[in-house]
mmCIF file of C-alpha atoms and ligand atoms in Angstrom:
data_model
loop_
_atom_site.group_PDB
_atom_site.id
_atom_site.type_symbol
_atom_site.label_atom_id
_atom_site.label_comp_id
_atom_site.label_asym_id
_atom_site.label_seq_id
_atom_site.Cartn_x
_atom_site.Cartn_y
_atom_site.Cartn_z
ATOM 1 C CA UNK A 1 -114.891 -132.898 103.596
ATOM 2 C CA UNK A 2 -111.618 -133.335 101.728
ATOM 3 C CA UNK A 3 -108.698 -135.036 102.940
ATOM 4 C CA UNK A 4 -104.885 -134.927 102.933
ATOM 5 C CA UNK A 5 -101.346 -136.956 103.333
ATOM 6 C CA UNK A 6 -99.125 -134.371 106.317
ATOM 7 C CA UNK A 7 -96.240 -134.888 107.508
ATOM 8 C CA UNK A 8 -96.988 -133.022 110.111
ATOM 9 C CA UNK A 9 -94.398 -131.690 113.646
ATOM 10 C CA UNK A 10 -96.491 -131.946 116.375
ATOM 11 C CA UNK A 11 -93.358 -130.882 119.228
ATOM 12 C CA UNK A 12 -89.771 -131.036 118.859
ATOM 13 C CA UNK A 13 -88.480 -135.303 118.092
ATOM 14 C CA UNK A 14 -92.091 -135.676 117.415
ATOM 15 C CA UNK A 15 -93.244 -136.784 113.306
ATOM 16 C CA UNK A 16 -96.085 -138.285 112.223
ATOM 17 C CA UNK A 17 -97.649 -138.444 108.902
ATOM 18 C CA UNK A 18 -101.515 -138.164 109.315
ATOM 19 C CA UNK A 19 -104.350 -137.239 107.641
ATOM 20 C CA UNK A 20 -105.502 -133.348 107.783
ATOM 21 C CA UNK A 21 -108.392 -131.647 105.897
ATOM 22 C CA UNK A 22 -107.196 -129.819 102.581
ATOM 23 C CA UNK A 23 -107.203 -126.267 103.271
ATOM 24 C CA UNK A 24 -109.776 -124.288 101.185
ATOM 25 C CA UNK A 25 -108.586 -121.457 99.059
ATOM 26 C CA UNK A 26 -110.041 -118.553 100.507
ATOM 27 C CA UNK A 27 -110.209 -115.434 98.648
ATOM 28 C CA UNK A 28 -106.855 -114.394 95.910
ATOM 29 C CA UNK A 29 -105.715 -117.567 98.228
ATOM 30 C CA UNK A 30 -104.661 -120.473 95.952
ATOM 31 C CA UNK A 31 -104.270 -124.276 96.805
ATOM 32 C CA UNK A 32 -101.122 -126.162 94.941
ATOM 33 C CA UNK A 33 -100.253 -129.463 94.432
ATOM 34 C CA UNK A 34 -97.038 -130.381 96.048
ATOM 35 C CA UNK A 35 -94.610 -132.452 93.433
ATOM 36 C CA UNK A 36 -90.926 -132.134 95.069
ATOM 37 C CA UNK A 37 -90.234 -130.554 98.143
ATOM 38 C CA UNK A 38 -86.718 -130.320 100.084
ATOM 39 C CA UNK A 39 -85.014 -131.272 102.882
ATOM 40 C CA UNK A 40 -83.144 -128.255 104.346
ATOM 41 C CA UNK A 41 -80.516 -128.098 107.378
ATOM 42 C CA UNK A 42 -83.262 -125.653 108.924
ATOM 43 C CA UNK A 43 -85.642 -129.002 109.471
ATOM 44 C CA UNK A 44 -83.177 -130.965 111.047
ATOM 45 C CA UNK A 45 -82.487 -127.622 113.673
ATOM 46 C CA UNK A 46 -86.883 -127.058 114.041
ATOM 47 C CA UNK A 47 -87.002 -131.123 114.277
ATOM 48 C CA UNK A 48 -84.483 -131.045 117.320
ATOM 49 C CA UNK A 49 -85.204 -128.065 118.464
ATOM 50 C CA UNK A 50 -81.777 -127.110 118.257
ATOM 51 C CA UNK A 51 -82.670 -123.948 116.135
ATOM 52 C CA UNK A 52 -82.400 -120.422 118.526
ATOM 53 C CA UNK A 53 -85.556 -119.444 117.098
ATOM 54 C CA UNK A 54 -87.495 -122.442 118.008
ATOM 55 C CA UNK A 55 -86.003 -121.974 121.908
ATOM 56 C CA UNK A 56 -86.776 -118.372 121.550
ATOM 57 C CA UNK A 57 -90.622 -119.815 121.054
ATOM 58 C CA UNK A 58 -90.881 -118.202 117.614
ATOM 59 C CA UNK A 59 -92.164 -121.724 115.930
ATOM 60 C CA UNK A 60 -95.802 -122.782 116.767
ATOM 61 C CA UNK A 61 -96.464 -125.723 116.931
ATOM 62 C CA UNK A 62 -98.083 -128.189 115.793
ATOM 63 C CA UNK A 63 -96.569 -127.498 111.975
ATOM 64 C CA UNK A 64 -95.762 -128.294 108.416
ATOM 65 C CA UNK A 65 -92.344 -128.234 107.751
ATOM 66 C CA UNK A 66 -91.011 -127.745 104.172
ATOM 67 C CA UNK A 67 -89.766 -124.283 102.488
ATOM 68 C CA UNK A 68 -88.394 -125.510 99.015
ATOM 69 C CA UNK A 69 -91.274 -127.061 97.121
ATOM 70 C CA UNK A 70 -92.979 -126.818 93.813
ATOM 71 C CA UNK A 71 -95.822 -128.295 92.423
ATOM 72 C CA UNK A 72 -99.314 -127.234 90.163
ATOM 73 C CA UNK A 73 -102.439 -125.211 90.908
ATOM 74 C CA UNK A 74 -104.574 -127.801 92.023
ATOM 75 C CA UNK A 75 -107.854 -124.797 93.036
ATOM 76 C CA UNK A 76 -108.521 -121.625 93.390
ATOM 77 C CA UNK A 77 -110.443 -119.578 95.506
ATOM 78 C CA UNK A 78 -112.620 -116.421 94.433
ATOM 79 C CA UNK A 79 -110.665 -113.711 92.607
ATOM 80 C CA UNK A 80 -107.567 -115.052 91.889
ATOM 81 C CA UNK A 81 -105.910 -113.240 89.259
ATOM 82 C CA UNK A 82 -102.366 -114.087 88.223
ATOM 83 C CA UNK A 83 -103.113 -118.255 88.077
ATOM 84 C CA UNK A 84 -105.309 -120.885 86.767
ATOM 85 C CA UNK A 85 -105.531 -124.507 87.151
ATOM 86 C CA UNK A 86 -102.969 -126.776 86.456
ATOM 87 C CA UNK A 87 -100.004 -124.044 86.410
ATOM 88 C CA UNK A 88 -96.642 -125.001 87.596
ATOM 89 C CA UNK A 89 -95.709 -122.951 90.941
ATOM 90 C CA UNK A 90 -93.041 -122.151 93.356
ATOM 91 C CA UNK A 91 -93.669 -120.600 96.374
ATOM 92 C CA UNK A 92 -92.070 -117.719 98.366
ATOM 93 C CA UNK A 93 -90.497 -118.313 102.270
ATOM 94 C CA UNK A 94 -93.207 -116.395 103.970
ATOM 95 C CA UNK A 95 -96.487 -114.326 104.378
ATOM 96 C CA UNK A 96 -97.050 -111.229 105.094
ATOM 97 C CA UNK A 97 -99.946 -109.818 105.950
ATOM 98 C CA UNK A 98 -100.791 -108.137 102.594
ATOM 99 C CA UNK A 99 -101.935 -104.639 103.982
ATOM 100 C CA UNK A 100 -99.567 -102.722 105.883
ATOM 101 C CA UNK A 101 -96.788 -100.687 104.080
ATOM 102 C CA UNK A 102 -93.905 -102.555 104.832
ATOM 103 C CA UNK A 103 -96.042 -105.994 102.621
ATOM 104 C CA UNK A 104 -97.031 -102.710 99.751
ATOM 105 C CA UNK A 105 -93.042 -102.129 99.092
ATOM 106 C CA UNK A 106 -92.592 -105.994 99.115
ATOM 107 C CA UNK A 107 -90.963 -105.507 101.456
ATOM 108 C CA UNK A 108 -92.999 -109.097 103.405
ATOM 109 C CA UNK A 109 -90.299 -109.959 106.223
ATOM 110 C CA UNK A 110 -90.793 -106.855 107.548
ATOM 111 C CA UNK A 111 -94.425 -107.094 108.271
ATOM 112 C CA UNK A 112 -95.112 -107.438 111.751
ATOM 113 C CA UNK A 113 -97.590 -110.136 111.278
ATOM 114 C CA UNK A 114 -95.127 -111.993 108.832
ATOM 115 C CA UNK A 115 -95.422 -115.985 109.240
ATOM 116 C CA UNK A 116 -92.928 -118.115 107.649
ATOM 117 C CA UNK A 117 -93.549 -121.067 105.564
ATOM 118 C CA UNK A 118 -92.733 -124.158 107.466
ATOM 119 C CA UNK A 119 -90.340 -122.019 110.322
ATOM 120 C CA UNK A 120 -91.050 -118.960 112.325
ATOM 121 C CA UNK A 121 -94.400 -118.529 113.207
ATOM 122 C CA UNK A 122 -95.082 -121.402 110.639
ATOM 123 C CA UNK A 123 -97.064 -121.122 107.697
ATOM 124 C CA UNK A 124 -97.728 -124.285 106.895
ATOM 125 C CA UNK A 125 -95.153 -126.165 104.288
ATOM 126 C CA UNK A 126 -94.505 -128.123 102.009
ATOM 127 C CA UNK A 127 -94.348 -131.713 104.273
ATOM 128 C CA UNK A 128 -97.687 -132.481 102.778
ATOM 129 C CA UNK A 129 -99.824 -133.140 99.168
ATOM 130 C CA UNK A 130 -100.784 -129.524 99.485
ATOM 131 C CA UNK A 131 -100.149 -125.897 100.516
ATOM 132 C CA UNK A 132 -102.311 -123.402 100.463
ATOM 133 C CA UNK A 133 -100.840 -119.529 99.507
ATOM 134 C CA UNK A 134 -101.803 -116.095 98.400
ATOM 135 C CA UNK A 135 -101.568 -115.496 94.907
ATOM 136 C CA UNK A 136 -98.678 -112.947 95.970
ATOM 137 C CA UNK A 137 -96.755 -115.300 97.328
ATOM 138 C CA UNK A 138 -96.549 -117.231 93.929
ATOM 139 C CA UNK A 139 -94.266 -117.909 91.410
ATOM 140 C CA UNK A 140 -94.797 -119.332 87.895
ATOM 141 C CA UNK A 141 -92.372 -121.915 87.192
ATOM 142 C CA UNK A 142 -91.179 -120.794 83.573
ATOM 143 C CA UNK A 143 -92.096 -124.362 80.932
ATOM 144 C CA UNK A 144 -87.737 -125.753 80.876
ATOM 145 C CA UNK A 145 -87.770 -125.085 84.804
ATOM 146 C CA UNK A 146 -88.261 -129.118 85.975
ATOM 147 C CA UNK A 147 -90.235 -129.159 89.508
ATOM 148 C CA UNK A 148 -86.675 -130.540 90.619
ATOM 149 C CA UNK A 149 -85.104 -127.520 89.736
ATOM 150 C CA UNK A 150 -88.108 -125.464 91.200
ATOM 151 C CA UNK A 151 -88.118 -126.697 94.357
ATOM 152 C CA UNK A 152 -84.269 -125.356 94.671
ATOM 153 C CA UNK A 153 -85.271 -122.447 93.558
ATOM 154 C CA UNK A 154 -85.396 -121.602 97.559
ATOM 155 C CA UNK A 155 -81.781 -122.368 98.887
ATOM 156 C CA UNK A 156 -80.913 -121.090 95.471
ATOM 157 C CA UNK A 157 -82.196 -117.487 96.259
ATOM 158 C CA UNK A 158 -80.737 -117.562 99.076
ATOM 159 C CA UNK A 159 -77.410 -118.196 97.943
ATOM 160 C CA UNK A 160 -77.793 -115.301 95.542
ATOM 161 C CA UNK A 161 -78.614 -112.843 98.652
ATOM 162 C CA UNK A 162 -75.697 -114.166 99.766
ATOM 163 C CA UNK A 163 -73.372 -113.565 96.660
ATOM 164 C CA UNK A 164 -75.118 -110.460 96.182
ATOM 165 C CA UNK A 165 -74.590 -108.451 99.756
ATOM 166 C CA UNK A 166 -71.514 -109.675 99.368
ATOM 167 C CA UNK A 167 -71.078 -107.271 96.663
ATOM 168 C CA UNK A 168 -69.438 -109.457 94.578
ATOM 169 C CA UNK A 169 -68.293 -107.804 90.889
ATOM 170 C CA UNK A 170 -66.454 -108.857 87.839
ATOM 171 C CA UNK A 171 -63.169 -109.854 88.043
ATOM 172 C CA UNK A 172 -62.951 -110.226 91.930
ATOM 173 C CA UNK A 173 -61.534 -113.111 93.971
ATOM 174 C CA UNK A 174 -64.073 -115.079 96.104
ATOM 175 C CA UNK A 175 -64.136 -117.702 98.963
ATOM 176 C CA UNK A 176 -66.987 -119.600 100.152
ATOM 177 C CA UNK A 177 -67.087 -121.506 103.706
ATOM 178 C CA UNK A 178 -69.059 -124.313 103.657
ATOM 179 C CA UNK A 179 -70.140 -127.247 100.978
ATOM 180 C CA UNK A 180 -73.639 -127.566 102.001
ATOM 181 C CA UNK A 181 -76.463 -127.071 99.384
ATOM 182 C CA UNK A 182 -76.256 -122.738 100.511
ATOM 183 C CA UNK A 183 -72.078 -122.794 100.041
ATOM 184 C CA UNK A 184 -72.170 -124.687 96.729
ATOM 185 C CA UNK A 185 -74.925 -122.587 94.974
ATOM 186 C CA UNK A 186 -73.628 -119.554 96.490
ATOM 187 C CA UNK A 187 -69.728 -120.729 95.318
ATOM 188 C CA UNK A 188 -71.713 -121.162 91.485
ATOM 189 C CA UNK A 189 -73.367 -117.995 91.819
ATOM 190 C CA UNK A 190 -70.292 -115.899 92.737
ATOM 191 C CA UNK A 191 -68.339 -117.499 89.245
ATOM 192 C CA UNK A 192 -71.664 -116.611 87.250
ATOM 193 C CA UNK A 193 -71.419 -113.163 88.901
ATOM 194 C CA UNK A 194 -68.493 -112.200 87.404
ATOM 195 C CA UNK A 195 -66.253 -113.517 89.664
ATOM 196 C CA UNK A 196 -62.259 -114.756 88.440
ATOM 197 C CA UNK A 197 -61.859 -117.121 90.658
ATOM 198 C CA UNK A 198 -63.958 -118.789 93.358
ATOM 199 C CA UNK A 199 -62.658 -121.396 95.844
ATOM 200 C CA UNK A 200 -65.168 -123.612 98.342
ATOM 201 C CA UNK A 201 -64.555 -125.024 101.703
ATOM 202 C CA UNK A 202 -65.267 -127.802 103.320
ATOM 203 C CA UNK A 203 -64.482 -131.228 105.546
ATOM 204 C CA UNK A 204 -65.717 -134.053 102.688
ATOM 205 C CA UNK A 205 -64.027 -135.278 99.583
ATOM 206 C CA UNK A 206 -67.307 -135.769 97.781
ATOM 207 C CA UNK A 207 -69.235 -132.687 98.705
ATOM 208 C CA UNK A 208 -66.183 -130.826 97.146
ATOM 209 C CA UNK A 209 -65.868 -132.522 94.237
ATOM 210 C CA UNK A 210 -69.842 -132.129 93.409
ATOM 211 C CA UNK A 211 -68.954 -128.221 93.554
ATOM 212 C CA UNK A 212 -65.851 -128.169 91.198
ATOM 213 C CA UNK A 213 -68.043 -130.256 88.617
ATOM 214 C CA UNK A 214 -70.073 -127.208 89.174
ATOM 215 C CA UNK A 215 -67.075 -124.994 87.824
ATOM 216 C CA UNK A 216 -65.762 -124.254 90.972
ATOM 217 C CA UNK A 217 -61.817 -123.535 90.089
ATOM 218 C CA UNK A 218 -60.662 -125.171 94.033
ATOM 219 C CA UNK A 219 -61.748 -126.533 96.971
ATOM 220 C CA UNK A 220 -60.024 -126.643 100.667
ATOM 221 C CA UNK A 221 -60.553 -129.864 102.988
ATOM 222 C CA UNK A 222 -60.350 -127.728 106.139
ATOM 223 C CA UNK A 223 -59.101 -131.360 107.622
ATOM 224 C CA UNK A 224 -56.130 -131.842 105.661
ATOM 225 C CA UNK A 225 -55.039 -128.384 105.449
ATOM 226 C CA UNK A 226 -55.475 -124.706 106.681
ATOM 227 C CA UNK A 227 -57.292 -122.196 105.997
ATOM 228 C CA UNK A 228 -54.457 -119.597 105.126
ATOM 229 C CA UNK A 229 -52.198 -122.577 102.876
ATOM 230 C CA UNK A 230 -55.661 -123.033 100.661
ATOM 231 C CA UNK A 231 -55.664 -119.398 99.728
ATOM 232 C CA UNK A 232 -52.411 -119.108 98.837
ATOM 233 C CA UNK A 233 -52.680 -122.607 96.626
ATOM 234 C CA UNK A 234 -55.475 -121.793 94.778
ATOM 235 C CA UNK A 235 -55.403 -117.700 94.595
ATOM 236 C CA UNK A 236 -51.275 -116.984 94.915
ATOM 237 C CA UNK A 237 -51.928 -114.463 98.244
ATOM 238 C CA UNK A 238 -53.025 -114.770 100.920
ATOM 239 C CA UNK A 239 -56.149 -113.039 101.128
ATOM 240 C CA UNK A 240 -59.048 -112.403 98.681
ATOM 241 C CA UNK A 241 -62.216 -110.309 97.983
ATOM 242 C CA UNK A 242 -65.220 -111.381 99.330
ATOM 243 C CA UNK A 243 -66.014 -113.789 102.035
ATOM 244 C CA UNK A 244 -69.101 -115.266 102.053
ATOM 245 C CA UNK A 245 -69.512 -117.931 105.596
ATOM 246 C CA UNK A 246 -72.450 -120.409 104.487
ATOM 247 C CA UNK A 247 -70.725 -122.899 107.420
ATOM 248 C CA UNK A 248 -72.236 -122.333 110.529
ATOM 249 C CA UNK A 249 -69.014 -122.688 112.419
ATOM 250 C CA UNK A 250 -67.783 -119.986 114.270
ATOM 251 C CA UNK A 251 -64.411 -120.449 114.117
ATOM 252 C CA UNK A 252 -64.419 -119.895 110.337
ATOM 253 C CA UNK A 253 -66.683 -117.334 111.004
ATOM 254 C CA UNK A 254 -63.907 -115.853 113.155
ATOM 255 C CA UNK A 255 -60.831 -116.878 110.897
ATOM 256 C CA UNK A 256 -62.249 -115.041 107.988
ATOM 257 C CA UNK A 257 -61.644 -112.057 108.840
ATOM 258 C CA UNK A 258 -58.272 -112.238 108.492
ATOM 259 C CA UNK A 259 -58.695 -113.461 104.989
ATOM 260 C CA UNK A 260 -60.384 -110.300 103.197
ATOM 261 C CA UNK A 261 -58.271 -107.944 101.812
ATOM 262 C CA UNK A 262 -59.075 -104.054 103.459
ATOM 263 C CA UNK A 263 -62.191 -102.455 101.197
ATOM 264 C CA UNK A 264 -63.681 -106.414 100.566
ATOM 265 C CA UNK A 265 -66.883 -108.155 102.140
ATOM 266 C CA UNK A 266 -68.195 -110.238 104.739
ATOM 267 C CA UNK A 267 -71.348 -112.202 103.699
ATOM 268 C CA UNK A 268 -72.600 -114.531 106.323
ATOM 269 C CA UNK A 269 -76.094 -116.534 105.617
ATOM 270 C CA UNK A 270 -75.538 -119.664 108.013
ATOM 271 C CA UNK A 271 -77.367 -119.950 111.488
ATOM 272 C CA UNK A 272 -74.943 -121.129 114.284
ATOM 273 C CA UNK A 273 -77.373 -121.635 116.470
ATOM 274 C CA UNK A 274 -75.059 -120.859 119.437
ATOM 275 C CA UNK A 275 -73.286 -117.314 120.200
ATOM 276 C CA UNK A 276 -69.730 -115.897 119.318
ATOM 277 C CA UNK A 277 -67.537 -116.047 122.700
ATOM 278 C CA UNK A 278 -64.475 -113.404 121.820
ATOM 279 C CA UNK A 279 -64.992 -111.415 118.855
ATOM 280 C CA UNK A 280 -61.813 -109.185 118.030
ATOM 281 C CA UNK A 281 -63.559 -106.287 117.275
ATOM 282 C CA UNK A 282 -60.488 -104.088 116.620
ATOM 283 C CA UNK A 283 -59.800 -106.387 114.231
ATOM 284 C CA UNK A 284 -62.590 -105.482 112.092
ATOM 285 C CA UNK A 285 -62.609 -101.942 112.249
ATOM 286 C CA UNK A 286 -59.162 -102.233 111.069
ATOM 287 C CA UNK A 287 -59.472 -104.420 108.173
ATOM 288 C CA UNK A 288 -62.347 -101.353 106.689
ATOM 289 C CA UNK A 289 -64.903 -104.345 105.052
ATOM 290 C CA UNK A 290 -68.400 -104.516 105.165
ATOM 291 C CA UNK A 291 -70.293 -107.330 106.940
ATOM 292 C CA UNK A 292 -73.828 -107.831 105.592
ATOM 293 C CA UNK A 293 -76.172 -110.494 107.097
ATOM 294 C CA UNK A 294 -78.391 -112.727 104.846
ATOM 295 C CA UNK A 295 -81.563 -113.663 106.292
ATOM 296 C CA UNK A 296 -83.227 -115.021 103.859
ATOM 297 C CA UNK A 297 -83.932 -114.812 100.018
ATOM 298 C CA UNK A 298 -86.070 -111.192 99.651
ATOM 299 C CA UNK A 299 -87.012 -110.207 95.699
ATOM 300 C CA UNK A 300 -83.810 -113.135 94.369
ATOM 301 C CA UNK A 301 -86.727 -115.774 93.180
ATOM 302 C CA UNK A 302 -87.160 -113.895 90.115
ATOM 303 C CA UNK A 303 -83.571 -114.000 88.968
ATOM 304 C CA UNK A 304 -82.985 -117.511 89.562
ATOM 305 C CA UNK A 305 -85.677 -118.153 87.816
ATOM 306 C CA UNK A 306 -84.879 -116.199 84.929
ATOM 307 C CA UNK A 307 -81.273 -118.681 85.081
ATOM 308 C CA UNK A 308 -82.715 -121.298 85.875
ATOM 309 C CA UNK A 309 -84.997 -120.885 82.804
ATOM 310 C CA UNK A 310 -81.614 -119.892 80.478
ATOM 311 C CA UNK A 311 -79.779 -122.966 81.689
ATOM 312 C CA UNK A 312 -76.939 -121.033 83.395
ATOM 313 C CA UNK A 313 -78.049 -122.240 86.585
ATOM 314 C CA UNK A 314 -78.726 -125.987 86.865
ATOM 315 C CA UNK A 315 -78.843 -126.819 91.142
ATOM 316 C CA UNK A 316 -79.871 -130.236 90.794
ATOM 317 C CA UNK A 317 -76.208 -131.527 90.724
ATOM 318 C CA UNK A 318 -76.465 -131.085 94.354
ATOM 319 C CA UNK A 319 -79.235 -133.888 94.719
ATOM 320 C CA UNK A 320 -77.627 -136.674 96.259
ATOM 321 C CA UNK A 321 -80.535 -138.709 97.137
ATOM 322 C CA UNK A 322 -85.002 -139.031 96.581
ATOM 323 C CA UNK A 323 -87.604 -140.276 98.803
ATOM 324 C CA UNK A 324 -91.118 -140.564 99.015
ATOM 325 C CA UNK A 325 -92.885 -137.807 101.522
ATOM 326 C CA UNK A 326 -93.577 -140.880 104.058
ATOM 327 C CA UNK A 327 -90.392 -141.543 104.153
ATOM 328 C CA UNK A 328 -89.338 -137.703 105.824
ATOM 329 C CA UNK A 329 -90.644 -139.305 108.997
ATOM 330 C CA UNK A 330 -87.176 -141.864 109.463
ATOM 331 C CA UNK A 331 -84.877 -139.438 107.112
ATOM 332 C CA UNK A 332 -84.740 -136.245 108.939
ATOM 333 C CA UNK A 333 -84.015 -137.746 112.498
ATOM 334 C CA UNK A 334 -80.788 -139.112 111.028
ATOM 335 C CA UNK A 335 -80.106 -136.179 108.497
ATOM 336 C CA UNK A 336 -76.723 -136.039 110.672
ATOM 337 C CA UNK A 337 -75.928 -139.456 110.361
ATOM 338 C CA UNK A 338 -73.432 -140.705 107.577
ATOM 339 C CA UNK A 339 -74.014 -137.420 105.662
ATOM 340 C CA UNK A 340 -70.597 -137.717 104.445
ATOM 341 C CA UNK A 341 -71.795 -137.763 100.853
ATOM 342 C CA UNK A 342 -75.815 -136.156 101.657
ATOM 343 C CA UNK A 343 -76.011 -132.476 100.028
ATOM 344 C CA UNK A 344 -79.777 -132.112 99.117
ATOM 345 C CA UNK A 345 -83.000 -134.762 99.609
ATOM 346 C CA UNK A 346 -85.731 -133.816 97.813
ATOM 347 C CA UNK A 347 -89.238 -136.008 98.166
ATOM 348 C CA UNK A 348 -91.174 -136.813 95.696
ATOM 349 C CA UNK A 349 -94.952 -136.794 95.801
ATOM 350 C CA UNK A 350 -97.587 -138.559 93.082
HETATM 351 ZN ZN1 LIG B 1 -83.669 -123.870 103.378
HETATM 352 ZN ZN1 LIG B 2 -97.695 -106.542 105.892
#
């Protein structure tokens, strides 16, 4: 039996590198060799057990993390039609049953048997030498898109969904809350969507600088300036058309409602891990805004791959650190320490 190296999460707090049998692809399945895998804040919340969906029992242990990966096709199961050995690929974030009506309509997140890759219900992810995927959940990586950018398709796709759900239109003013990977990518994608001005909020100057270097118009360091002062300074007005909430801060979520013009929209793409204690529903109703939830990236891989292939989106600017796979057992437990400069860690495999 062939084996592979896997970084396995046996239980919250117990992450170990080990050898496991290499999966054998069944009908319509593809075994992929992982080249790059991104380390996500969600991975950290699963590792610590703090994520709401770990507490509710939706993550089944042992499991393999890693939902942001790129690689090549290593082995084909019977009847695979769309891929051949050596093809460069990226994988979807979830696997549906493939047979129910929702799966047939492409709405696999609604599938009652859905398994998310490396997160909820744990389809084994990319913290491993190989990942097994049904071919219906694989995408070809265009020649012009590097493996680095390939591993950043998933966060870019989630960011794009947040921009679409905020209904960003040409000429709009947009505020993005939070300067993590999703926030920075959402700000960039809001610009690409035609926003006239985009500002980003955060607490670390180096991360805000990365966003500005990617073409974002203004930055608000909320350690030094109030949100309202920052919005007035950058937009010359107290309110904006759209806000994308990617900070995970319940305070910024609450404050966002007072900063959106009547008829505008708020999209929420972060996880909060704790419920909001008090929410002024009347303020929300009077605001005449739309609030939209962004749980993932459904349908956004193809446009993101197109933007990357055309050179309009280079997500690698958010990569602040690279390490071999084995090192993640040290890096993940300390993800929140010394995180002032850190935006995205990419793990590199041979
Ligand atoms: Zn992620
Ligand atoms: Zn299904």
